[in-house]
Amino acid sequence: MSAYHVADAANLIKLDAMENPYNWPEEIQQDWLESLKSCPINRYPDPEAKELAASLRRANAIPDTASLLLGNGSDEIIQILMMALTSGSTVLAPEPGFVMYKQVALSLGLAYRGVSLLADNFELDMPAMRLAIAQTQPALIFLAYPNNPTGNLFDAEAIKEILAIAPGLVVVDEAYAPFADASFIEQLEHYPNLLVMRTVSKLGLAGLRLGFLAGAAAVLDQLHKVRLPYNINSLTQLTVGFALDHGDFLWQQTRTLREERGKVLQALQTMPEILAYPSAANFILFRTLNTPANEVFASLKSQGVLIKNLSPQAGLLVNCLRVTIGKPEENQAFLKALTHALKC
Ligand SMILES: *Cc1c(COP(=O)(O)O)cnc(C)c1O
């Protein structure tokens, strides 16, 4: 295995990691700093993060019947889920998908099965999914909705079929929920094997490391046995709760980013050397048709713009690059640098 590599973005326009580019309004920042004074950092944090959990429930319309588990980012929840499996269990996920599913499964010695998406539209290949589920009897299936790095929402009926035929748990990973108009949260009542995972990272709080999982108490009670007692630190509990309770500005930023997403997609789609895929997330996947993506990526970087090069992952991602939506001026700088890169 190799460790998950995070690129150094010093002095670059950073459009590689799906971060929200905006800061907090000055007066909200002042109120937040004031509220930190009362944070008892000499004590261990609330192991159940009760106040934060209540804010998360309100902000995400979690049904009262669902239980919650909080994680140090949803990355930690992925790890908790897999640590709770018995050895020999299989984890299944469509590919290309979020790389941590495979990374964590392999690091814990679990079996991992990737199932290729359809090449033309990155939809679930249902005959292949049915076959792989029947063959491997996965204890855990991950479906990112919208999917990273492709940006699309899988067909909801296909996901429901997977929920119905899965012998184990199905995690619908809604990391990009702030940028999509679709969710499986309302389906929690209908499928006892459904778990919905979200994070505040893409909304704009990536530095705080907070994700959550909603689902049946019968399942989450088991996961709590694996979770370390103080996994959500006091500063994160207080700050995420504060941000969600004063969260109008975050949603405003999200709306701006969605508008920018439309503009960037339109600009990419006018470039004949580029095939850009529609996205329900805060990034856009695109393919270079004439110039190798490695060269375009390097040219962008030398012009001061860092995006994500997915071409080394090969398979369906050959010559694919992923750009995170930033501020309007950052997106313009990216488009200008891309135009220049394609001319060389
Ligand atoms: C970014 C991302 C995550 C991880 O989010 P954190 O909460 O920051 O750990 C999980 N799933 C998907 C699909 C993502 O893109």
mmCIF file of C-alpha atoms and ligand atoms in Angstrom:
data_model
loop_
_atom_site.group_PDB
_atom_site.id
_atom_site.type_symbol
_atom_site.label_atom_id
_atom_site.label_comp_id
_atom_site.label_asym_id
_atom_site.label_seq_id
_atom_site.Cartn_x
_atom_site.Cartn_y
_atom_site.Cartn_z
ATOM 1 C CA MET A 1 0.000 0.000 0.000
ATOM 2 C CA SER A 2 0.969 3.630 -0.272
ATOM 3 C CA ALA A 3 -0.118 6.392 2.106
ATOM 4 C CA TYR A 4 -2.822 8.842 1.013
ATOM 5 C CA HIS A 5 -0.865 11.675 -0.558
ATOM 6 C CA VAL A 6 -1.858 15.278 0.082
ATOM 7 C CA ALA A 7 -0.301 17.761 -2.343
ATOM 8 C CA ASP A 8 1.552 20.830 -1.040
ATOM 9 C CA ALA A 9 -0.453 23.884 -2.052
ATOM 10 C CA ALA A 10 1.870 26.620 -0.762
ATOM 11 C CA ASN A 11 1.579 29.764 -2.961
ATOM 12 C CA LEU A 12 -0.928 28.108 -5.292
ATOM 13 C CA ILE A 13 -4.602 28.809 -5.991
ATOM 14 C CA LYS A 14 -5.959 25.784 -4.158
ATOM 15 C CA LEU A 15 -8.711 24.072 -6.140
ATOM 16 C CA ASP A 16 -7.820 20.463 -5.348
ATOM 17 C CA ALA A 17 -9.614 19.426 -2.149
ATOM 18 C CA MET A 18 -13.281 20.500 -2.301
ATOM 19 C CA GLU A 19 -12.834 23.188 0.330
ATOM 20 C CA ASN A 20 -15.107 26.195 0.696
ATOM 21 C CA PRO A 21 -12.895 29.191 -0.268
ATOM 22 C CA TYR A 22 -14.724 31.754 1.852
ATOM 23 C CA ASN A 23 -14.003 33.089 5.334
ATOM 24 C CA TRP A 24 -16.549 33.948 7.996
ATOM 25 C CA PRO A 25 -18.169 37.408 8.196
ATOM 26 C CA GLU A 26 -16.224 39.577 10.647
ATOM 27 C CA GLU A 27 -18.969 39.982 13.283
ATOM 28 C CA ILE A 28 -19.753 36.262 13.369
ATOM 29 C CA GLN A 29 -16.063 35.530 13.783
ATOM 30 C CA GLN A 30 -15.974 37.921 16.768
ATOM 31 C CA ASP A 31 -18.987 36.235 18.407
ATOM 32 C CA TRP A 32 -17.396 32.841 17.863
ATOM 33 C CA LEU A 33 -14.089 33.920 19.438
ATOM 34 C CA GLU A 34 -16.063 35.281 22.383
ATOM 35 C CA SER A 35 -17.907 31.963 22.801
ATOM 36 C CA LEU A 36 -14.606 30.055 22.870
ATOM 37 C CA LYS A 37 -13.705 31.742 26.185
ATOM 38 C CA SER A 38 -16.259 29.568 27.956
ATOM 39 C CA CYS A 39 -14.908 26.338 26.470
ATOM 40 C CA PRO A 40 -13.531 24.150 29.301
ATOM 41 C CA ILE A 41 -10.437 22.811 27.540
ATOM 42 C CA ASN A 42 -8.998 21.496 30.822
ATOM 43 C CA ARG A 43 -11.803 18.884 30.850
ATOM 44 C CA TYR A 44 -12.380 15.969 28.530
ATOM 45 C CA PRO A 45 -15.054 16.738 25.941
ATOM 46 C CA ASP A 46 -18.647 15.519 26.253
ATOM 47 C CA PRO A 47 -18.233 11.939 24.998
ATOM 48 C CA GLU A 48 -21.677 12.029 23.393
ATOM 49 C CA ALA A 49 -21.417 15.622 22.080
ATOM 50 C CA LYS A 50 -25.072 16.079 23.008
ATOM 51 C CA GLU A 51 -25.423 19.778 22.148
ATOM 52 C CA LEU A 52 -23.662 19.379 18.845
ATOM 53 C CA ALA A 53 -25.769 16.312 18.025
ATOM 54 C CA ALA A 54 -28.929 18.380 18.593
ATOM 55 C CA SER A 55 -27.636 21.108 16.229
ATOM 56 C CA LEU A 56 -26.762 18.503 13.610
ATOM 57 C CA ARG A 57 -30.228 16.976 13.854
ATOM 58 C CA ARG A 58 -31.854 20.380 13.323
ATOM 59 C CA ALA A 59 -29.577 21.436 10.478
ATOM 60 C CA ASN A 60 -29.886 18.125 8.608
ATOM 61 C CA ALA A 61 -33.529 17.226 9.347
ATOM 62 C CA ILE A 62 -32.566 13.873 10.845
ATOM 63 C CA PRO A 63 -35.711 11.915 11.778
ATOM 64 C CA ASP A 64 -36.140 11.461 15.556
ATOM 65 C CA THR A 65 -36.284 7.711 15.046
ATOM 66 C CA ALA A 66 -32.699 7.615 13.692
ATOM 67 C CA SER A 67 -29.642 7.355 15.939
ATOM 68 C CA LEU A 68 -26.453 9.369 15.388
ATOM 69 C CA LEU A 69 -22.752 8.594 15.583
ATOM 70 C CA LEU A 70 -20.209 11.409 15.285
ATOM 71 C CA GLY A 71 -16.730 11.014 13.854
ATOM 72 C CA ASN A 72 -13.472 12.928 13.561
ATOM 73 C CA GLY A 73 -14.397 13.627 9.952
ATOM 74 C CA SER A 74 -16.393 11.072 8.011
ATOM 75 C CA ASP A 75 -13.036 9.434 7.293
ATOM 76 C CA GLU A 76 -13.037 8.251 10.895
ATOM 77 C CA ILE A 77 -16.581 6.940 10.530
ATOM 78 C CA ILE A 78 -15.468 4.874 7.544
ATOM 79 C CA GLN A 79 -12.749 3.447 9.802
ATOM 80 C CA ILE A 80 -15.180 2.802 12.693
ATOM 81 C CA LEU A 81 -17.609 1.008 10.369
ATOM 82 C CA MET A 82 -14.877 -1.268 9.077
ATOM 83 C CA MET A 83 -13.319 -1.921 12.480
ATOM 84 C CA ALA A 84 -16.693 -3.273 13.574
ATOM 85 C CA LEU A 85 -16.666 -5.958 10.859
ATOM 86 C CA THR A 86 -15.507 -9.492 11.506
ATOM 87 C CA SER A 87 -12.342 -10.629 9.726
ATOM 88 C CA GLY A 88 -13.006 -12.066 6.293
ATOM 89 C CA SER A 89 -15.820 -9.544 5.634
ATOM 90 C CA THR A 90 -16.064 -7.915 2.225
ATOM 91 C CA VAL A 91 -16.449 -4.184 1.582
ATOM 92 C CA LEU A 92 -17.895 -3.279 -1.812
ATOM 93 C CA ALA A 93 -17.947 0.069 -3.620
ATOM 94 C CA PRO A 94 -18.382 1.343 -7.178
ATOM 95 C CA GLU A 95 -15.262 2.630 -8.923
ATOM 96 C CA PRO A 96 -14.068 5.207 -9.543
ATOM 97 C CA GLY A 97 -15.128 6.291 -6.060
ATOM 98 C CA PHE A 98 -13.807 7.794 -2.848
ATOM 99 C CA VAL A 99 -10.397 6.202 -2.312
ATOM 100 C CA MET A 100 -10.642 5.898 1.483
ATOM 101 C CA TYR A 101 -13.162 3.035 1.232
ATOM 102 C CA LYS A 102 -10.539 0.804 -0.346
ATOM 103 C CA GLN A 103 -7.628 2.280 1.624
ATOM 104 C CA VAL A 104 -9.224 1.609 5.025
ATOM 105 C CA ALA A 105 -10.533 -1.832 4.012
ATOM 106 C CA LEU A 106 -7.080 -2.969 2.908
ATOM 107 C CA SER A 107 -5.343 -1.448 5.938
ATOM 108 C CA LEU A 108 -7.653 -3.478 8.205
ATOM 109 C CA GLY A 109 -7.100 -6.688 6.260
ATOM 110 C CA LEU A 110 -10.666 -6.858 4.945
ATOM 111 C CA ALA A 111 -11.613 -8.074 1.481
ATOM 112 C CA TYR A 112 -12.442 -5.261 -0.926
ATOM 113 C CA ARG A 113 -14.409 -5.497 -4.184
ATOM 114 C CA GLY A 114 -14.605 -2.539 -6.570
ATOM 115 C CA VAL A 115 -17.294 -2.596 -9.250
ATOM 116 C CA SER A 116 -16.717 -0.423 -12.290
ATOM 117 C CA LEU A 117 -19.267 2.268 -13.119
ATOM 118 C CA LEU A 118 -20.582 2.591 -16.676
ATOM 119 C CA ALA A 119 -17.973 4.296 -18.836
ATOM 120 C CA ASP A 120 -20.175 6.815 -20.637
ATOM 121 C CA ASN A 121 -22.174 8.366 -17.777
ATOM 122 C CA PHE A 122 -20.647 6.978 -14.538
ATOM 123 C CA GLU A 123 -23.985 5.399 -13.561
ATOM 124 C CA LEU A 124 -24.119 2.208 -11.506
ATOM 125 C CA ASP A 125 -23.665 -0.896 -13.664
ATOM 126 C CA MET A 126 -26.556 -2.812 -12.106
ATOM 127 C CA PRO A 127 -25.942 -6.244 -13.697
ATOM 128 C CA ALA A 128 -22.337 -6.041 -12.430
ATOM 129 C CA MET A 129 -23.478 -4.799 -9.002
ATOM 130 C CA ARG A 130 -26.037 -7.612 -8.633
ATOM 131 C CA LEU A 131 -23.443 -10.193 -9.581
ATOM 132 C CA ALA A 132 -20.737 -8.804 -7.259
ATOM 133 C CA ILE A 133 -23.189 -8.598 -4.337
ATOM 134 C CA ALA A 134 -24.320 -12.184 -4.911
ATOM 135 C CA GLN A 135 -20.733 -13.411 -5.221
ATOM 136 C CA THR A 136 -19.096 -11.576 -2.325
ATOM 137 C CA GLN A 137 -22.033 -11.104 0.112
ATOM 138 C CA PRO A 138 -20.591 -7.748 1.248
ATOM 139 C CA ALA A 139 -21.009 -6.790 4.905
ATOM 140 C CA LEU A 140 -20.746 -3.157 3.850
ATOM 141 C CA ILE A 141 -21.490 -1.299 0.596
ATOM 142 C CA PHE A 142 -20.494 2.347 0.092
ATOM 143 C CA LEU A 143 -22.375 4.564 -2.354
ATOM 144 C CA ALA A 144 -21.285 8.216 -2.487
ATOM 145 C CA TYR A 145 -24.258 10.400 -3.425
ATOM 146 C CA PRO A 146 -23.168 12.506 -5.297
ATOM 147 C CA ASN A 147 -20.138 10.417 -6.191
ATOM 148 C CA ASN A 148 -16.555 11.640 -5.796
ATOM 149 C CA PRO A 149 -14.704 12.065 -8.188
ATOM 150 C CA THR A 150 -17.382 11.863 -10.896
ATOM 151 C CA GLY A 151 -19.838 14.377 -9.373
ATOM 152 C CA ASN A 152 -23.038 12.615 -10.459
ATOM 153 C CA LEU A 153 -25.969 11.383 -8.402
ATOM 154 C CA PHE A 154 -26.527 7.687 -9.063
ATOM 155 C CA ASP A 155 -30.023 6.684 -10.126
ATOM 156 C CA ALA A 156 -32.099 6.631 -6.912
ATOM 157 C CA GLU A 157 -34.084 3.561 -7.982
ATOM 158 C CA ALA A 158 -30.837 1.642 -8.498
ATOM 159 C CA ILE A 159 -29.730 2.564 -4.966
ATOM 160 C CA LYS A 160 -33.080 1.368 -3.607
ATOM 161 C CA GLU A 161 -32.623 -1.952 -5.385
ATOM 162 C CA ILE A 162 -29.161 -2.290 -3.810
ATOM 163 C CA LEU A 163 -30.673 -1.554 -0.379
ATOM 164 C CA ALA A 164 -33.221 -4.298 -1.002
ATOM 165 C CA ILE A 165 -30.770 -6.980 -2.192
ATOM 166 C CA ALA A 166 -27.790 -6.176 0.053
ATOM 167 C CA PRO A 167 -27.125 -8.861 2.673
ATOM 168 C CA GLY A 168 -25.459 -6.279 4.941
ATOM 169 C CA LEU A 169 -25.285 -2.530 5.528
ATOM 170 C CA VAL A 170 -25.392 0.141 2.831
ATOM 171 C CA VAL A 171 -23.765 3.506 3.562
ATOM 172 C CA VAL A 172 -25.012 6.375 1.409
ATOM 173 C CA ASP A 173 -22.165 8.892 1.729
ATOM 174 C CA GLU A 174 -23.658 12.365 1.336
ATOM 175 C CA ALA A 175 -20.463 14.380 1.782
ATOM 176 C CA TYR A 176 -21.650 16.804 -0.940
ATOM 177 C CA ALA A 177 -25.212 17.200 0.342
ATOM 178 C CA PRO A 178 -24.855 21.027 0.597
ATOM 179 C CA PHE A 179 -24.468 21.154 -3.196
ATOM 180 C CA ALA A 180 -27.096 18.580 -4.204
ATOM 181 C CA ASP A 181 -30.879 18.600 -4.072
ATOM 182 C CA ALA A 182 -31.225 14.894 -3.370
ATOM 183 C CA SER A 183 -30.777 12.819 -0.202
ATOM 184 C CA PHE A 184 -31.561 9.433 1.288
ATOM 185 C CA ILE A 185 -32.163 10.790 4.804
ATOM 186 C CA GLU A 186 -35.923 10.409 4.348
ATOM 187 C CA GLN A 187 -35.409 6.779 3.341
ATOM 188 C CA LEU A 188 -33.925 5.907 6.765
ATOM 189 C CA GLU A 189 -37.404 4.924 7.975
ATOM 190 C CA HIS A 190 -37.881 2.482 5.113
ATOM 191 C CA TYR A 191 -34.574 0.582 5.080
ATOM 192 C CA PRO A 192 -33.182 -0.819 8.357
ATOM 193 C CA ASN A 193 -29.837 -1.537 6.639
ATOM 194 C CA LEU A 194 -29.419 2.065 5.367
ATOM 195 C CA LEU A 195 -26.887 4.388 6.994
ATOM 196 C CA VAL A 196 -26.550 7.991 5.797
ATOM 197 C CA MET A 197 -23.164 9.635 6.329
ATOM 198 C CA ARG A 198 -22.493 13.369 6.100
ATOM 199 C CA THR A 199 -19.705 15.778 6.940
ATOM 200 C CA VAL A 200 -19.361 19.502 7.589
ATOM 201 C CA SER A 201 -16.090 19.545 5.628
ATOM 202 C CA LYS A 202 -17.437 20.441 2.205
ATOM 203 C CA LEU A 203 -19.909 22.940 3.662
ATOM 204 C CA GLY A 204 -16.938 24.983 4.859
ATOM 205 C CA LEU A 205 -15.618 23.501 8.115
ATOM 206 C CA ALA A 206 -13.015 21.030 6.842
ATOM 207 C CA GLY A 207 -10.468 22.068 9.473
ATOM 208 C CA LEU A 208 -12.727 21.058 12.343
ATOM 209 C CA ARG A 209 -12.981 17.368 11.336
ATOM 210 C CA LEU A 210 -16.592 16.462 11.980
ATOM 211 C CA GLY A 211 -18.747 13.920 10.224
ATOM 212 C CA PHE A 212 -21.801 11.969 11.293
ATOM 213 C CA LEU A 213 -23.682 8.798 10.546
ATOM 214 C CA ALA A 214 -27.455 8.444 10.908
ATOM 215 C CA GLY A 215 -29.212 5.103 11.063
ATOM 216 C CA ALA A 216 -30.879 2.429 13.139
ATOM 217 C CA ALA A 217 -30.003 2.312 16.845
ATOM 218 C CA ALA A 218 -29.512 -1.458 16.564
ATOM 219 C CA VAL A 219 -26.564 -0.816 14.207
ATOM 220 C CA LEU A 220 -25.114 2.353 15.722
ATOM 221 C CA ASP A 221 -25.114 0.882 19.243
ATOM 222 C CA GLN A 222 -22.652 -1.695 17.942
ATOM 223 C CA LEU A 223 -20.465 0.953 16.284
ATOM 224 C CA HIS A 224 -20.252 2.944 19.525
ATOM 225 C CA LYS A 225 -18.369 -0.018 21.016
ATOM 226 C CA VAL A 226 -15.582 0.590 18.501
ATOM 227 C CA ARG A 227 -15.562 4.409 18.711
ATOM 228 C CA LEU A 228 -12.997 5.971 21.036
ATOM 229 C CA PRO A 229 -14.812 7.860 23.836
ATOM 230 C CA TYR A 230 -13.501 11.394 23.183
ATOM 231 C CA ASN A 231 -13.210 11.392 19.423
ATOM 232 C CA ILE A 232 -14.803 14.840 18.978
ATOM 233 C CA ASN A 233 -12.716 17.483 20.733
ATOM 234 C CA SER A 234 -14.266 20.357 22.700
ATOM 235 C CA LEU A 235 -13.267 23.095 20.232
ATOM 236 C CA THR A 236 -14.889 21.186 17.378
ATOM 237 C CA GLN A 237 -18.045 20.488 19.383
ATOM 238 C CA LEU A 238 -18.426 24.138 20.262
ATOM 239 C CA THR A 239 -17.422 25.567 16.886
ATOM 240 C CA VAL A 240 -19.482 23.312 14.632
ATOM 241 C CA GLY A 241 -22.492 23.850 16.892
ATOM 242 C CA PHE A 242 -21.921 27.607 16.746
ATOM 243 C CA ALA A 243 -21.510 27.588 12.967
ATOM 244 C CA LEU A 244 -24.662 25.552 12.376
ATOM 245 C CA ASP A 245 -26.703 27.735 14.702
ATOM 246 C CA HIS A 246 -25.438 30.884 12.881
ATOM 247 C CA GLY A 247 -25.257 29.044 9.586
ATOM 248 C CA ASP A 248 -27.074 31.352 7.152
ATOM 249 C CA PHE A 249 -23.755 32.637 5.842
ATOM 250 C CA LEU A 250 -22.570 29.097 5.070
ATOM 251 C CA TRP A 251 -25.676 28.391 3.033
ATOM 252 C CA GLN A 252 -25.245 31.703 1.222
ATOM 253 C CA GLN A 253 -21.687 30.706 0.344
ATOM 254 C CA THR A 254 -23.002 27.363 -0.873
ATOM 255 C CA ARG A 255 -25.481 29.093 -3.165
ATOM 256 C CA THR A 256 -22.711 31.246 -4.623
ATOM 257 C CA LEU A 257 -20.567 28.162 -5.228
ATOM 258 C CA ARG A 258 -23.468 26.415 -6.977
ATOM 259 C CA GLU A 259 -23.868 29.402 -9.305
ATOM 260 C CA GLU A 260 -20.146 29.390 -9.985
ATOM 261 C CA ARG A 261 -20.319 25.639 -10.693
ATOM 262 C CA GLY A 262 -22.819 26.368 -13.472
ATOM 263 C CA LYS A 263 -20.561 29.033 -14.972
ATOM 264 C CA VAL A 264 -17.410 26.900 -14.854
ATOM 265 C CA LEU A 265 -19.223 23.918 -16.380
ATOM 266 C CA GLN A 266 -20.548 26.089 -19.185
ATOM 267 C CA ALA A 267 -17.084 27.500 -19.864
ATOM 268 C CA LEU A 268 -15.519 24.022 -19.922
ATOM 269 C CA GLN A 269 -18.223 22.740 -22.247
ATOM 270 C CA THR A 270 -17.366 25.401 -24.818
ATOM 271 C CA MET A 271 -13.762 24.111 -25.014
ATOM 272 C CA PRO A 272 -13.515 21.597 -27.863
ATOM 273 C CA GLU A 273 -10.495 19.837 -26.315
ATOM 274 C CA ILE A 274 -12.411 19.163 -23.067
ATOM 275 C CA LEU A 275 -15.199 16.773 -22.104
ATOM 276 C CA ALA A 276 -16.739 18.122 -18.863
ATOM 277 C CA TYR A 277 -19.200 16.099 -16.792
ATOM 278 C CA PRO A 278 -22.198 17.712 -15.041
ATOM 279 C CA SER A 279 -21.871 17.766 -11.248
ATOM 280 C CA ALA A 280 -24.119 17.897 -8.185
ATOM 281 C CA ALA A 281 -21.084 18.608 -5.966
ATOM 282 C CA ASN A 282 -18.628 21.508 -5.500
ATOM 283 C CA PHE A 283 -16.211 20.160 -8.088
ATOM 284 C CA ILE A 284 -16.240 19.272 -11.780
ATOM 285 C CA LEU A 285 -14.603 16.267 -13.396
ATOM 286 C CA PHE A 286 -13.324 16.792 -16.928
ATOM 287 C CA ARG A 287 -11.357 14.851 -19.494
ATOM 288 C CA THR A 288 -8.711 16.195 -21.838
ATOM 289 C CA LEU A 289 -9.266 14.864 -25.354
ATOM 290 C CA ASN A 290 -6.074 15.807 -27.202
ATOM 291 C CA THR A 291 -3.432 16.765 -24.633
ATOM 292 C CA PRO A 292 -2.424 14.247 -21.910
ATOM 293 C CA ALA A 293 -3.989 15.252 -18.572
ATOM 294 C CA ASN A 294 -0.596 14.905 -16.855
ATOM 295 C CA GLU A 295 0.746 17.718 -19.055
ATOM 296 C CA VAL A 296 -2.295 19.931 -18.516
ATOM 297 C CA PHE A 297 -2.057 19.370 -14.756
ATOM 298 C CA ALA A 298 1.642 20.275 -14.721
ATOM 299 C CA SER A 299 1.044 23.365 -16.851
ATOM 300 C CA LEU A 300 -1.751 24.557 -14.542
ATOM 301 C CA LYS A 301 0.509 24.065 -11.540
ATOM 302 C CA SER A 302 3.344 25.996 -13.126
ATOM 303 C CA GLN A 303 0.812 28.793 -13.746
ATOM 304 C CA GLY A 304 -0.056 28.767 -10.039
ATOM 305 C CA VAL A 305 -3.280 26.706 -10.048
ATOM 306 C CA LEU A 306 -3.504 23.419 -8.144
ATOM 307 C CA ILE A 307 -6.275 20.994 -9.119
ATOM 308 C CA LYS A 308 -6.432 17.196 -8.751
ATOM 309 C CA ASN A 309 -4.902 14.914 -11.337
ATOM 310 C CA LEU A 310 -6.901 11.680 -11.434
ATOM 311 C CA SER A 311 -5.244 10.293 -14.541
ATOM 312 C CA PRO A 312 -2.732 8.192 -12.517
ATOM 313 C CA GLN A 313 -5.704 6.227 -11.094
ATOM 314 C CA ALA A 314 -6.196 4.930 -14.653
ATOM 315 C CA GLY A 315 -9.277 2.910 -15.632
ATOM 316 C CA LEU A 316 -12.201 5.214 -16.379
ATOM 317 C CA LEU A 317 -10.179 8.175 -15.099
ATOM 318 C CA VAL A 318 -7.495 8.192 -17.793
ATOM 319 C CA ASN A 319 -6.885 11.828 -18.770
ATOM 320 C CA CYS A 320 -9.315 13.044 -16.100
ATOM 321 C CA LEU A 321 -8.793 16.092 -13.913
ATOM 322 C CA ARG A 322 -10.988 17.421 -11.106
ATOM 323 C CA VAL A 323 -11.342 21.083 -10.257
ATOM 324 C CA THR A 324 -12.925 22.338 -7.034
ATOM 325 C CA ILE A 325 -15.207 25.353 -7.432
ATOM 326 C CA GLY A 326 -13.588 28.380 -5.805
ATOM 327 C CA LYS A 327 -14.215 32.110 -5.666
ATOM 328 C CA PRO A 328 -15.164 33.717 -9.005
ATOM 329 C CA GLU A 329 -11.664 35.165 -9.471
ATOM 330 C CA GLU A 330 -10.045 31.788 -8.705
ATOM 331 C CA ASN A 331 -12.300 30.043 -11.216
ATOM 332 C CA GLN A 332 -11.440 32.663 -13.829
ATOM 333 C CA ALA A 333 -7.727 32.158 -13.137
ATOM 334 C CA PHE A 334 -8.212 28.399 -13.551
ATOM 335 C CA LEU A 335 -10.099 28.762 -16.857
ATOM 336 C CA LYS A 336 -7.493 31.171 -18.205
ATOM 337 C CA ALA A 337 -4.634 28.863 -17.188
ATOM 338 C CA LEU A 338 -6.443 25.897 -18.725
ATOM 339 C CA THR A 339 -6.918 27.710 -22.019
ATOM 340 C CA HIS A 340 -3.222 28.515 -22.010
ATOM 341 C CA ALA A 341 -2.271 24.916 -21.117
ATOM 342 C CA LEU A 342 -4.290 23.517 -24.018
ATOM 343 C CA LYS A 343 -2.566 25.849 -26.524
ATOM 344 C CA CYS A 344 0.928 24.631 -25.653
HETATM 345 C C1 LIG B 1 -14.410 14.437 1.306
HETATM 346 C C2 LIG B 1 -15.152 13.168 1.402
HETATM 347 C C3 LIG B 1 -15.277 12.464 2.611
HETATM 348 C C4 LIG B 1 -14.445 12.804 3.836
HETATM 349 O O1 LIG B 1 -14.877 13.861 4.514
HETATM 350 P P1 LIG B 1 -14.278 14.247 5.940
HETATM 351 O O2 LIG B 1 -15.490 14.414 6.762
HETATM 352 O O3 LIG B 1 -13.539 15.509 5.705
HETATM 353 O O4 LIG B 1 -13.409 13.134 6.438
HETATM 354 C C5 LIG B 1 -16.063 11.347 2.647
HETATM 355 N N1 LIG B 1 -16.679 10.887 1.554
HETATM 356 C C6 LIG B 1 -16.563 11.510 0.371
HETATM 357 C C7 LIG B 1 -17.258 10.951 -0.813
HETATM 358 C C8 LIG B 1 -15.783 12.657 0.249
HETATM 359 O O5 LIG B 1 -15.616 13.222 -0.944
#
